[in-house]
Coordinates of C-alpha atoms and ligand atoms in Angstrom, one line a residue:
M1303 CA 16.6 -10.8 -19.4
T1304 CA 18.5 -11.1 -16.3
S1305 CA 16.8 -10.5 -13.2
T1306 CA 18.3 -9.3 -10.1
L1307 CA 16.3 -11.9 -8.3
D1308 CA 16.7 -15.1 -8.0
V1309 CA 13.4 -15.7 -9.2
A1310 CA 13.1 -19.6 -9.4
K1311 CA 14.7 -19.5 -5.8
I1312 CA 12.0 -16.8 -4.6
R1313 CA 9.1 -19.3 -6.5
A1314 CA 10.2 -21.9 -4.4
D1315 CA 9.2 -20.3 -1.1
F1316 CA 5.8 -19.3 -1.7
P1317 CA 3.7 -22.4 -1.6
I1318 CA 0.2 -21.1 -4.2
L1319 CA 2.4 -20.8 -6.7
N1320 CA 2.3 -24.5 -7.6
R1321 CA -1.2 -24.3 -7.8
R1322 CA -3.3 -24.7 -10.3
V1323 CA -6.4 -22.9 -11.8
H1324 CA -8.4 -24.4 -14.8
D1325 CA -6.3 -27.3 -14.8
K1326 CA -2.9 -24.8 -15.7
P1327 CA -0.2 -23.5 -13.7
L1328 CA -1.4 -20.4 -12.0
V1329 CA -0.3 -17.2 -13.3
F1330 CA -0.9 -14.6 -10.9
L1331 CA -0.8 -10.9 -11.9
D1332 CA -2.8 -9.0 -9.0
S1333 CA -0.2 -8.8 -6.8
A1334 CA -1.0 -5.0 -5.9
A1335 CA -4.3 -6.0 -4.6
S1336 CA -2.5 -8.3 -2.6
S1337 CA 0.9 -10.3 -2.7
Q1338 CA 1.2 -14.0 -2.6
K1339 CA 2.5 -15.0 1.7
P1340 CA 6.1 -16.9 1.7
A1341 CA 6.5 -19.9 3.6
V1342 CA 8.8 -18.5 6.0
V1343 CA 5.3 -15.9 6.7
I1344 CA 2.6 -18.6 7.0
D1345 CA 5.1 -21.1 9.8
A1346 CA 5.5 -17.9 11.5
M1347 CA 2.2 -16.8 12.9
D1348 CA 1.6 -21.2 12.7
H1349 CA 4.7 -21.4 15.0
Y1350 CA 3.6 -18.2 17.4
Y1351 CA -0.1 -20.0 17.9
R1352 CA 1.2 -23.2 18.7
T1353 CA 3.9 -22.5 21.2
S1354 CA 3.2 -18.5 22.4
H1355 CA 0.4 -17.4 21.6
A1356 CA -1.0 -15.2 24.8
N1357 CA -2.5 -12.0 25.3
V1358 CA 0.3 -9.3 25.0
H1359 CA 1.2 -6.5 27.8
R1360 CA -1.1 -8.7 30.1
G1361 CA 0.5 -11.2 31.8
V1362 CA 3.6 -11.4 34.0
H1363 CA 3.3 -15.4 32.9
T1364 CA 6.1 -17.0 30.3
L1365 CA 3.6 -16.8 27.4
S1366 CA 2.6 -13.6 27.5
E1367 CA 5.7 -12.3 27.2
E1368 CA 6.8 -14.6 24.8
A1369 CA 4.4 -12.6 22.9
T1370 CA 4.7 -9.4 23.5
A1371 CA 8.7 -10.2 23.1
L1372 CA 7.3 -11.0 19.4
Y1373 CA 5.4 -8.3 19.3
E1374 CA 7.4 -5.7 19.8
G1375 CA 10.1 -6.8 18.3
A1376 CA 8.3 -7.0 14.7
R1377 CA 7.7 -3.3 15.9
R1378 CA 11.2 -2.5 16.1
R1379 CA 11.9 -4.5 12.5
I1380 CA 9.2 -2.8 10.8
G1381 CA 10.3 0.5 12.1
K1382 CA 14.3 -0.1 10.5
F1383 CA 12.9 -1.0 7.2
I1384 CA 11.0 2.0 7.0
N1385 CA 14.1 4.2 8.7
A1386 CA 12.1 5.4 11.7
R1387 CA 14.0 7.0 14.0
S1388 CA 11.9 5.4 16.8
S1389 CA 10.0 2.3 17.0
R1390 CA 7.7 4.2 19.4
E1391 CA 6.6 6.1 16.0
V1392 CA 5.5 3.0 14.2
I1393 CA 1.9 1.9 15.5
F1394 CA -0.5 -0.9 14.6
T1395 CA -3.4 -0.5 12.7
R1396 CA -5.8 -2.9 10.5
N1397 CA -4.5 -1.3 6.8
A1398 CA -3.4 1.8 5.3
T1399 CA -6.7 2.6 4.9
E1400 CA -7.2 2.6 8.9
S1401 CA -4.1 4.4 9.5
I1402 CA -5.0 7.4 6.7
N1403 CA -8.2 7.3 8.8
L1404 CA -6.7 7.4 12.1
V1405 CA -4.9 10.6 10.5
A1406 CA -7.5 11.8 9.5
F1407 CA -9.5 11.7 12.4
T1408 CA -7.3 12.4 15.5
W1409 CA -5.5 14.5 13.8
G1410 CA -7.6 16.5 11.2
R1411 CA -10.3 16.5 13.3
A1412 CA -7.8 18.8 16.6
N1413 CA -6.2 20.9 13.5
L1414 CA -8.7 21.8 10.5
R1415 CA -11.0 24.6 10.5
S1416 CA -13.6 25.7 8.0
G1417 CA -11.6 26.9 4.6
D1418 CA -8.4 25.5 5.8
E1419 CA -7.6 23.0 2.4
I1420 CA -6.5 19.7 2.3
L1421 CA -4.8 18.5 -0.8
L1422 CA -4.7 15.2 -2.7
T1423 CA -3.8 13.8 -6.2
E1424 CA -6.3 12.9 -8.8
S1425 CA -4.4 9.9 -8.6
E1426 CA -5.3 8.5 -5.4
H1427 CA -7.4 5.5 -4.3
H1428 CA -10.4 5.8 -2.6
S1429 CA -8.3 5.4 1.1
N1430 CA -6.8 8.4 0.6
I1431 CA -9.7 10.5 -0.8
V1432 CA -12.8 9.6 1.4
P1433 CA -11.6 10.2 4.9
W1434 CA -10.8 13.4 4.3
Q1435 CA -14.2 14.2 2.3
M1436 CA -15.8 13.0 5.3
L1437 CA -13.8 14.9 7.7
A1438 CA -13.8 18.3 5.4
K1439 CA -17.5 18.1 5.6
E1440 CA -17.5 17.7 9.6
V1441 CA -15.1 20.7 9.6
G1442 CA -16.0 22.9 6.4
A1443 CA -12.8 22.2 4.7
I1444 CA -12.4 21.9 1.0
V1445 CA -10.2 19.2 -0.5
R1446 CA -8.4 19.9 -3.7
Y1447 CA -6.4 17.4 -6.0
I1448 CA -3.4 18.0 -7.9
P1449 CA -3.9 17.4 -11.7
V1450 CA -2.2 14.7 -12.9
D1451 CA -1.4 14.5 -16.9
A1452 CA -2.4 12.6 -19.9
Q1453 CA 0.6 10.2 -19.1
G1454 CA -0.1 10.1 -15.9
Y1455 CA 2.6 12.2 -14.1
L1456 CA 1.9 14.5 -11.3
D1457 CA 1.8 18.0 -12.9
T1458 CA 4.1 19.4 -9.8
S1459 CA 3.6 23.2 -11.7
A1460 CA 0.5 22.9 -10.5
L1461 CA 2.3 23.0 -6.5
D1462 CA 2.7 26.9 -7.5
S1463 CA -0.7 28.1 -7.0
M1464 CA -2.5 25.7 -5.1
L1465 CA 0.4 25.1 -2.1
T1466 CA -0.9 28.4 0.0
V1467 CA -1.2 29.4 4.1
K1468 CA -4.5 27.4 3.2
T1469 CA -3.1 24.2 2.6
K1470 CA -2.5 21.8 6.2
I1471 CA -2.4 18.5 5.2
V1472 CA -1.3 16.8 1.5
G1473 CA -1.7 13.5 0.5
I1474 CA -0.3 11.2 -1.9
A1475 CA 0.3 7.7 -2.7
S1476 CA 4.2 7.2 -3.8
M1477 CA 3.0 4.5 -6.3
S1478 CA -0.4 4.9 -8.3
N1479 CA -2.4 1.2 -7.8
V1480 CA -3.9 2.4 -11.0
L1481 CA -1.1 4.4 -13.1
G1482 CA 1.7 2.7 -11.2
T1483 CA 3.6 6.2 -11.6
I1484 CA 6.3 6.7 -9.0
M1485 CA 5.8 10.1 -7.7
P1486 CA 7.8 12.7 -6.8
I1487 CA 7.1 12.5 -3.1
E1488 CA 10.5 14.3 -1.8
E1489 CA 9.3 17.4 -3.5
V1490 CA 6.1 17.4 -3.0
T1491 CA 7.1 17.2 1.1
Q1492 CA 9.6 20.0 0.5
R1493 CA 7.4 22.2 -1.3
A1494 CA 4.0 21.8 0.7
H1495 CA 6.3 22.2 4.7
G1496 CA 7.2 25.4 2.4
V1497 CA 3.9 26.3 3.3
G1498 CA 3.8 25.2 6.7
A1499 CA 1.4 22.1 5.4
L1500 CA 2.1 18.4 6.9
V1501 CA 2.5 15.6 4.4
L1502 CA 1.1 11.9 4.6
I1503 CA 2.3 9.5 2.3
D1504 CA 0.4 6.8 1.0
G1505 CA 2.7 4.2 0.8
A1506 CA 0.4 0.9 0.2
Q1507 CA 2.2 0.2 -3.3
G1508 CA 4.7 2.2 -2.2
V1509 CA 6.3 -0.3 0.4
P1510 CA 6.6 -3.2 -0.6
H1511 CA 7.8 -2.2 -4.3
L1512 CA 10.3 0.9 -3.3
P1513 CA 13.3 1.1 -1.2
T1514 CA 11.0 3.7 1.8
D1515 CA 13.1 6.0 3.9
V1516 CA 10.9 8.0 6.2
Q1517 CA 13.5 10.2 7.3
A1518 CA 14.6 10.7 3.6
I1519 CA 11.5 11.7 2.4
G1520 CA 10.8 13.8 5.7
C1521 CA 7.0 13.4 5.4
D1522 CA 5.3 13.7 8.7
F1523 CA 2.9 10.4 8.1
L1524 CA 3.5 7.4 6.2
A1525 CA 0.6 4.1 5.7
F1526 CA 0.8 1.1 4.6
S1527 CA -0.7 -2.3 4.1
G1528 CA 0.7 -5.7 6.0
H1529 CA -1.0 -8.2 3.0
K1530 CA 0.8 -6.3 -0.3
M1531 CA 4.2 -6.8 1.2
C1532 CA 4.0 -10.9 1.7
G1533 CA 2.9 -10.4 5.3
P1534 CA -0.8 -11.3 6.7
T1535 CA -4.2 -9.8 6.2
G1536 CA -5.6 -7.3 8.9
I1537 CA -2.6 -5.8 9.8
G1538 CA -0.8 -2.3 9.1
V1539 CA 1.2 0.4 9.8
L1540 CA 0.4 4.4 10.4
W1541 CA 4.3 5.4 11.1
G1542 CA 4.2 9.5 12.1
R1543 CA 6.7 12.0 13.4
R1544 CA 6.8 11.7 17.0
E1545 CA 6.2 15.1 18.0
L1546 CA 2.9 14.8 15.8
L1547 CA 1.9 11.4 17.3
E1548 CA 2.6 13.0 21.0
A1549 CA 0.7 15.8 20.3
M1550 CA -2.7 14.1 18.6
P1551 CA -5.8 12.5 20.8
P1552 CA -6.7 8.8 20.4
F1553 CA -8.4 7.3 18.1
L1554 CA -10.4 4.5 19.2
G1555 CA -11.0 4.3 23.1
G1556 CA -10.3 1.2 25.1
G1557 CA -7.9 -1.4 27.2
D1558 CA -4.2 -1.2 26.3
M1559 CA -4.3 2.4 25.6
I1560 CA -4.6 4.2 28.8
R1561 CA -2.3 4.9 31.9
T1562 CA -5.0 5.3 34.5
V1563 CA -8.6 5.2 34.0
T1564 CA -11.0 6.7 37.0
Y1565 CA -15.3 6.4 36.7
E1566 CA -14.7 10.3 35.5
G1567 CA -12.2 10.4 33.0
A1568 CA -8.9 8.7 31.6
E1569 CA -5.3 9.5 30.8
W1570 CA -3.8 8.2 27.7
N1571 CA -1.0 5.4 27.9
E1572 CA 2.3 6.7 26.0
L1573 CA 3.6 5.9 22.3
P1574 CA 2.9 3.8 20.5
W1575 CA 0.2 2.5 22.9
K1576 CA -1.7 5.2 22.7
F1577 CA -3.4 4.2 19.5
E1578 CA -3.6 0.8 19.8
A1579 CA -6.9 0.2 22.2
G1580 CA -7.9 -3.4 22.5
T1581 CA -6.4 -6.5 21.6
P1582 CA -4.3 -6.5 18.6
A1583 CA -3.7 -9.1 15.9
I1584 CA -0.9 -10.9 17.2
A1585 CA 0.1 -13.1 14.8
E1586 CA -0.5 -10.5 11.8
S1587 CA 2.0 -8.0 13.6
I1588 CA 4.5 -10.9 14.1
G1589 CA 3.9 -12.3 10.5
L1590 CA 4.3 -9.0 9.1
G1591 CA 7.9 -8.7 11.2
V1592 CA 8.5 -11.7 9.4
A1593 CA 7.5 -10.4 5.7
V1594 CA 10.0 -7.2 6.7
D1595 CA 12.3 -9.4 7.4
Y1596 CA 12.6 -11.3 4.1
L1597 CA 12.0 -8.5 1.7
S1598 CA 15.5 -7.0 3.5
A1599 CA 16.7 -10.1 3.0
L1600 CA 16.5 -9.8 -0.3
G1601 CA 17.0 -5.9 -0.3
M1602 CA 14.4 -3.5 -1.7
P1603 CA 16.7 -1.9 -4.2
A1604 CA 17.4 -5.6 -5.4
V1605 CA 13.3 -5.9 -5.5
R1606 CA 12.7 -2.1 -7.4
A1607 CA 15.7 -3.4 -10.3
H1608 CA 13.4 -7.0 -10.9
E1609 CA 10.3 -5.0 -11.1
R1610 CA 11.9 -2.5 -13.5
E1611 CA 12.8 -5.1 -15.5
I1612 CA 9.8 -6.5 -15.4
I1613 CA 7.6 -3.6 -16.1
A1614 CA 10.1 -2.8 -19.2
Y1615 CA 9.2 -5.9 -20.9
A1616 CA 5.6 -5.9 -19.9
L1617 CA 5.5 -2.3 -21.8
D1618 CA 7.2 -3.5 -25.0
R1619 CA 5.4 -6.8 -25.0
L1620 CA 1.3 -5.0 -24.2
A1621 CA 2.6 -2.5 -26.9
E1622 CA 2.6 -5.2 -29.6
V1623 CA -1.0 -6.1 -29.2
P1624 CA -3.5 -4.5 -31.6
G1625 CA -6.6 -2.7 -30.3
L1626 CA -4.4 -1.9 -26.3
T1627 CA -4.2 1.3 -24.5
L1628 CA -2.1 1.7 -22.3
I1629 CA -2.9 3.8 -18.8
G1630 CA 0.3 5.6 -17.4
P1631 CA 3.6 5.9 -17.8
D1632 CA 5.8 4.1 -20.5
D1633 CA 9.0 5.3 -18.9
P1634 CA 9.7 2.6 -16.6
D1635 CA 12.0 4.1 -14.9
R1636 CA 9.2 6.3 -13.3
R1637 CA 6.9 3.4 -12.9
G1638 CA 5.8 0.6 -10.4
G1639 CA 4.9 -2.9 -11.7
V1640 CA 1.7 -2.5 -12.4
A1641 CA 0.3 -2.4 -16.1
T1642 CA -3.2 -1.1 -16.1
F1643 CA -4.9 -0.8 -20.0
T1644 CA -7.9 -1.5 -22.1
L1645 CA -8.5 -3.6 -24.6
D1646 CA -10.1 -3.2 -28.1
D1647 CA -13.8 -2.6 -26.5
I1648 CA -13.5 -5.7 -24.7
H1649 CA -15.3 -5.0 -20.8
P1650 CA -12.2 -5.6 -18.4
H1651 CA -14.3 -8.1 -17.0
D1652 CA -14.8 -10.0 -19.7
L1653 CA -11.6 -10.3 -20.3
A1654 CA -10.4 -11.3 -16.7
A1655 CA -12.5 -14.0 -16.7
I1656 CA -10.8 -15.2 -19.9
L1657 CA -7.5 -14.4 -18.8
D1658 CA -8.7 -16.6 -15.7
G1659 CA -10.0 -19.8 -18.1
E1660 CA -5.9 -19.6 -18.8
G1661 CA -4.9 -19.3 -15.3
I1662 CA -4.1 -16.3 -14.9
A1663 CA -5.1 -13.8 -12.1
I1664 CA -5.7 -10.2 -13.4
R1665 CA -7.7 -7.1 -11.5
A1666 CA -10.7 -5.9 -13.8
G1667 CA -13.0 -3.1 -12.2
H1668 CA -12.0 0.7 -11.0
H1669 CA -9.6 -0.2 -8.6
C1670 CA -10.9 2.0 -5.9
A1671 CA -9.9 5.0 -7.8
M1672 CA -13.1 5.9 -9.5
P1673 CA -12.6 9.9 -9.7
L1674 CA -8.8 8.7 -11.5
H1675 CA -11.4 6.3 -13.8
R1676 CA -14.2 8.9 -14.8
K1677 CA -11.3 11.4 -15.2
L1678 CA -9.9 9.4 -18.0
G1679 CA -13.2 9.0 -19.3
L1680 CA -13.3 5.0 -18.2
M1681 CA -15.4 3.0 -16.2
A1682 CA -13.3 0.1 -15.7
S1683 CA -9.8 -1.1 -16.8
S1684 CA -7.5 -4.2 -16.5
R1685 CA -4.6 -4.4 -14.7
A1686 CA -1.7 -6.7 -14.4
S1687 CA 0.5 -6.0 -11.4
F1688 CA 3.7 -7.6 -10.8
Y1689 CA 5.9 -9.0 -7.5
I1690 CA 9.5 -10.4 -6.6
Y1691 CA 7.8 -14.1 -7.8
S1692 CA 7.0 -12.6 -11.2
L1693 CA 8.5 -14.3 -14.6
P1694 CA 8.3 -13.2 -18.0
E1695 CA 7.3 -16.1 -18.9
E1696 CA 4.7 -15.1 -17.1
V1697 CA 4.0 -11.6 -19.4
D1698 CA 4.0 -14.1 -22.1
R1699 CA 0.9 -16.3 -20.7
L1700 CA -0.3 -12.9 -20.3
I1701 CA -0.2 -11.7 -23.8
E1702 CA -1.2 -15.1 -25.2
G1703 CA -4.4 -14.7 -23.5
L1704 CA -5.1 -11.6 -25.0
Y1705 CA -4.8 -12.8 -28.0
K1706 CA -7.2 -15.7 -27.2
A1707 CA -10.0 -12.5 -26.0
K1708 CA -9.3 -11.4 -29.3
S1709 CA -10.1 -14.1 -31.1
I1710 CA -13.1 -15.0 -29.0
F1711 CA -14.4 -11.5 -29.6
K1712 CA -13.8 -11.5 -32.8
R1713 CA -11.4 -8.2 -32.5
Ligands
7TS1874 N1 -4.0 2.7 -1.0 C1 -3.1 2.3 -2.4 C2 -2.7 3.8 -3.3 C3 -3.8 0.9 -3.0 O1 -3.3 0.7 -3.6 C4 -5.0 0.2 -1.3 C5 -5.4 -0.6 -2.1 C6 -5.1 1.3 -0.5 C7 -4.5 2.7 -0.3 C8 -5.7 0.8 0.6 O2 -5.2 -0.3 1.3 P1 -5.6 -1.5 2.0 O3 -5.1 -2.4 2.1 O4 -6.0 -0.6 3.6 O5 -7.3 -2.0 1.5 N2 -5.2 -1.3 -3.2 C9 -6.2 -1.9 -4.1 C10 -5.8 -2.1 -4.9 O6 -5.1 -1.4 -6.0 N3 -6.5 -3.5 -5.4 O7 -7.0 -4.0 -4.2 C11 -6.9 -3.2 -3.4

């Protein structure tokens, strides 16, 4: 297999990959939950704290100016990474979850009424279900779900009947964290706009792994997390179309998000700060800016090409294992670097524990997609997920681990 990325060189950038777990070289196959971090990101955050830390947007003093320049510089680079028209459209949040909640509780509360419909897919992460359910309960709206078929593809023919003038917003992940399906977000966006609905893309999985261009997609909101794309935890992004963000009320109130305050009331700051109440995650945003530079230098098309190769290899190797049932598409062109499966009747938690003994980290459980698991007739599944540092040899180690689990359980 010839990867389009120099994976050996990339691996040398990630200190944690030298670790041993249970005296075996670590095989980290849980990047869909959170990716590892290259030294440049760790060093940038460390350097910031050692040399330039002060609160942002506050002082006239040198350190505050340096911190503000770093913070706002990161915002600009993140905006370019997703091809935002303006960095004013890039709002820092804690994570994708908070970004989606922000839209549900500001735009949603202001615009949704009793009987309005919120359209999601059956494969959404809880983060793109629960905030909408909470909003729906509050305003009397209805949440509906576009079906996903047995192969893990979205049933776009259902859009004909499900998209109506009642539909006010469509929420869809660009890539499913369980099925791995790369979703037809451009088509869904076009058709949703056809009935006047807005579209929120949950890019928690898509943005780290696929080239993402908000102008090309044509969507209205994009939510993603820094920690799944080589950045730190505690920092996420909401991108939104400027006119929409301008019209939305703020989410949280406090310092930084105001222009003026009197004892009687307040006026809001301009974008993006209107949505950034309180002292933000400064070091984390700087770390995410560096992570975006790191991914941009590799090139997101090359990142995708590498993951396509590794998932194609993983799907081939997994298909050799008797008793293994793959969940999601078997076409690597339509699947990201996520391989979810069950193995005989071995509980995913037992399997994950056996693999951990071999130094292999996978995720077991419902992956925050309980409704999808219930629809598939499963309580839980096992998931191996890949990233820029994943090697075919690691897929081989996984397969060996699966055979070991089978022999322990005499399957
Ligand atoms: N949306 C999708 C599609 C996700 O995969 C996740 C996290 C989220 C939203 C929420 O991201 P957060 O950073 O706000 O927590 N997914 C997973 C996962 O698959 N395993 O752990 C977290």
